[in-house]
CSV table of C-alpha atoms in Angstrom, one decimal:
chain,number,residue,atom,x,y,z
C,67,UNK,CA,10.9,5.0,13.4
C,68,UNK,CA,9.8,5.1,10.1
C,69,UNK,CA,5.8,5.8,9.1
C,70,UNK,CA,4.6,3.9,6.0
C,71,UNK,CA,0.9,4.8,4.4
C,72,UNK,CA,-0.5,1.9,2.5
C,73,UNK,CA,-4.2,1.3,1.3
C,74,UNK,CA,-4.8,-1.0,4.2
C,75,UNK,CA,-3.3,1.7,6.8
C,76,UNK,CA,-1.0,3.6,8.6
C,77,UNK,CA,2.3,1.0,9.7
C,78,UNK,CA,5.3,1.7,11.9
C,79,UNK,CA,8.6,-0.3,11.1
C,80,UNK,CA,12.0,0.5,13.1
C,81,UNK,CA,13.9,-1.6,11.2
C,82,UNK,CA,12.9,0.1,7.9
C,83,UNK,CA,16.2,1.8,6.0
C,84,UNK,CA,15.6,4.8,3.6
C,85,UNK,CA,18.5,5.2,1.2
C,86,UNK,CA,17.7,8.1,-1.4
C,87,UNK,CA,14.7,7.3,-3.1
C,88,UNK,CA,14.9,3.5,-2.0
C,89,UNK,CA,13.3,1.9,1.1
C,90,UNK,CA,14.7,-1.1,2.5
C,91,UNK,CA,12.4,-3.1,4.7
C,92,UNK,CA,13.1,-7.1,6.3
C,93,UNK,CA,11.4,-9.6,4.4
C,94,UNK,CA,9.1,-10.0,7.6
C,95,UNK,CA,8.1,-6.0,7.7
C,96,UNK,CA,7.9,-6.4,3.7
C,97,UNK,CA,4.8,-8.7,4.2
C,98,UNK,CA,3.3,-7.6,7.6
C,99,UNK,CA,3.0,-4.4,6.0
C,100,UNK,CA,2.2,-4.9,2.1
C,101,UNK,CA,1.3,-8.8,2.2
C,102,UNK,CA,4.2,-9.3,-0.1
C,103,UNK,CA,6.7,-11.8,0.8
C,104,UNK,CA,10.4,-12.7,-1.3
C,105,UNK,CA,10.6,-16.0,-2.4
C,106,UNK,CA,12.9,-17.3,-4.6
C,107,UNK,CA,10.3,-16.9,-8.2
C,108,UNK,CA,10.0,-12.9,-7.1
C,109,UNK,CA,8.0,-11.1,-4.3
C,110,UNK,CA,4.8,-13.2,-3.8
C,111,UNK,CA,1.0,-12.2,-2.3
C,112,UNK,CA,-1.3,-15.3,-2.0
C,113,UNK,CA,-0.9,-17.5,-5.7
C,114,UNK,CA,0.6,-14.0,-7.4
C,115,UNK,CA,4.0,-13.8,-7.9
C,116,UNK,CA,6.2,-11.3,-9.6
C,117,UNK,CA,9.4,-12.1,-10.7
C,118,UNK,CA,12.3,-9.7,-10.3
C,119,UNK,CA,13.7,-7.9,-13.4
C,120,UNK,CA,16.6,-10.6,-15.0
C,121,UNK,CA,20.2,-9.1,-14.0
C,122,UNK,CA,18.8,-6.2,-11.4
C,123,UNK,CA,17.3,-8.5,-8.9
C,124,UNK,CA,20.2,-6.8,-6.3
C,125,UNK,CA,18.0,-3.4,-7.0
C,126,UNK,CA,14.9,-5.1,-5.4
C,127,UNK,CA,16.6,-7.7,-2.8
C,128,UNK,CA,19.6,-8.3,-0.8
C,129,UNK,CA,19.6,-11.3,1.4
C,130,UNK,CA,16.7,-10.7,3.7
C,131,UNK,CA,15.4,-7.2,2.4
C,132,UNK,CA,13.4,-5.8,0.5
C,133,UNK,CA,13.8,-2.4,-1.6
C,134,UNK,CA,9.8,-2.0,-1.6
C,135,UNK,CA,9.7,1.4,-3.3
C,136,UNK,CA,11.6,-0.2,-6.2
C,137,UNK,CA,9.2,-3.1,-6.5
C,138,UNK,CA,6.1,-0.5,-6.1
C,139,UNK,CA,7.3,1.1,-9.1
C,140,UNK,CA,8.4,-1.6,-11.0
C,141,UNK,CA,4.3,-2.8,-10.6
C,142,UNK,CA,3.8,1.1,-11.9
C,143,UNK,CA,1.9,2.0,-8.2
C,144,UNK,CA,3.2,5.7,-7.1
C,145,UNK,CA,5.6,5.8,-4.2
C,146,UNK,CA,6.5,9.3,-2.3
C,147,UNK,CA,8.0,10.3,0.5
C,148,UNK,CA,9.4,13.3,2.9
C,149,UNK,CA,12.7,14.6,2.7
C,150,UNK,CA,14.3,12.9,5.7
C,151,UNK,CA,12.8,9.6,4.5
C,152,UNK,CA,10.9,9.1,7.7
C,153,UNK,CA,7.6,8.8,6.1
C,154,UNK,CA,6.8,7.0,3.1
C,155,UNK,CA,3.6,6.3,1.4
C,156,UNK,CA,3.1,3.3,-1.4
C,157,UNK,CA,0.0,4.6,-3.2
C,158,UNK,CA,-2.3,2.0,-5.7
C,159,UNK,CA,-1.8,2.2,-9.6
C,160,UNK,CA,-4.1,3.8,-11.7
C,161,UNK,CA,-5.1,0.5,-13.3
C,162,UNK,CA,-6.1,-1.0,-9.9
C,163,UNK,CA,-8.6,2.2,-9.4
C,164,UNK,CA,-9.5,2.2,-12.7
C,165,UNK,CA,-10.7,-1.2,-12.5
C,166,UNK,CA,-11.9,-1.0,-9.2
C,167,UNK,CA,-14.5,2.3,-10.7
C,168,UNK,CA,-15.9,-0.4,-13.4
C,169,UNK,CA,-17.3,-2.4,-11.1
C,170,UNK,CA,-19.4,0.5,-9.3
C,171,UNK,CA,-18.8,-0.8,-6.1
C,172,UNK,CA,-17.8,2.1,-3.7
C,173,UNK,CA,-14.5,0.9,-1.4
C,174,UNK,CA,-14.9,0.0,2.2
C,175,UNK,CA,-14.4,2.7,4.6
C,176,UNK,CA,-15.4,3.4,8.3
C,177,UNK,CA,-16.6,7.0,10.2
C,178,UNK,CA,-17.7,7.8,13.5
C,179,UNK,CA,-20.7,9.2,14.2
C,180,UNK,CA,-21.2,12.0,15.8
C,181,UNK,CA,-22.0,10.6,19.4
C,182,UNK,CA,-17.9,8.7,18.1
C,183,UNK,CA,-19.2,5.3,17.3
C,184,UNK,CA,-17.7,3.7,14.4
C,185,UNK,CA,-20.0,2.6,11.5
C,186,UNK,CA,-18.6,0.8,8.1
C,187,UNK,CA,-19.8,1.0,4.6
C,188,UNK,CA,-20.0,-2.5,4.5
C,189,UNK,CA,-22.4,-2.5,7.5
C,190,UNK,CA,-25.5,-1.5,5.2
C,191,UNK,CA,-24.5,-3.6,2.6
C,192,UNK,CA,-27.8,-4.4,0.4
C,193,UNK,CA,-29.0,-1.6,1.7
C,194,UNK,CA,-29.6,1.9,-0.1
C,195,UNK,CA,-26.7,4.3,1.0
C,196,UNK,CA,-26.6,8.2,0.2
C,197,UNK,CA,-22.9,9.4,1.0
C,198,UNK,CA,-22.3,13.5,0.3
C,199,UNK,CA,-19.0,14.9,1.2
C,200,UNK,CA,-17.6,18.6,1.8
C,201,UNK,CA,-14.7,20.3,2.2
C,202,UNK,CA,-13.7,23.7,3.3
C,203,UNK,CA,-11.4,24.0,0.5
């Protein structure tokens, strides 16, 4: 089984193959767990596609897979992963964040109180919000 940390969440895939620095993942995992999907103009999500680099589309595909970490880089996102290639984690680019910061919108998250109920950031949208965070380190 083979633990893959996106932005949307934590997925488990037991088809997914780890080769080096290259995961493999069926075109049906590829989507259910990035919302990219192969199709024959390049790896699509919704009306964006991305066409595979001309002459190394083998790098990126063969027949029904997916090497994701090679298409994560090739959109310049970070992509790391644990020595045994058991866990993987397909970060965002810095462009994405950088972009997302201009718009002063803070992202979505959820916490649980401390009586364990889950509340959403989204939840007191149009509402003032103070957030303040700590760490121990």
């Amino acid at each position: 089984m083979t633990t893959i940390l996106t932005e949307a969440g934590a997925f488990e895939s037991a088809g997914a193959r780890a080769v080096g620095d290259a995961l493999w993942l069926t075109g049906e995992e590829c989507e259910r767990i990035t919302g990219w999907n192969l199709k024959p103009e390049g790896l699509c999500q919704g009306d964006v596609c991305i066409p595979l680099p001309q002459g190394r589309e083998n790098e990126f595909s063969d027949q029904d897979e997916v090497n994701i970490s090679a298409f994560w880089q090739h959109m310049d996102r970070p992509v790391l992963h644990d020595k045994a290639g058991d866990t993987w984690m397909l970060g965002v680019g810095h462009a994405d964040r950088a972009n997302a910061l201009k718009s002063l919108d803070a992202p979505d998250f959820s916490l649980p109180d401390i009586n364990g109920d889950m509340h959403a950031l989204a939840d007191f949208r149009g509402k003032r919000v103070f957030l303040t965070t700590w760490s121990s380190w």
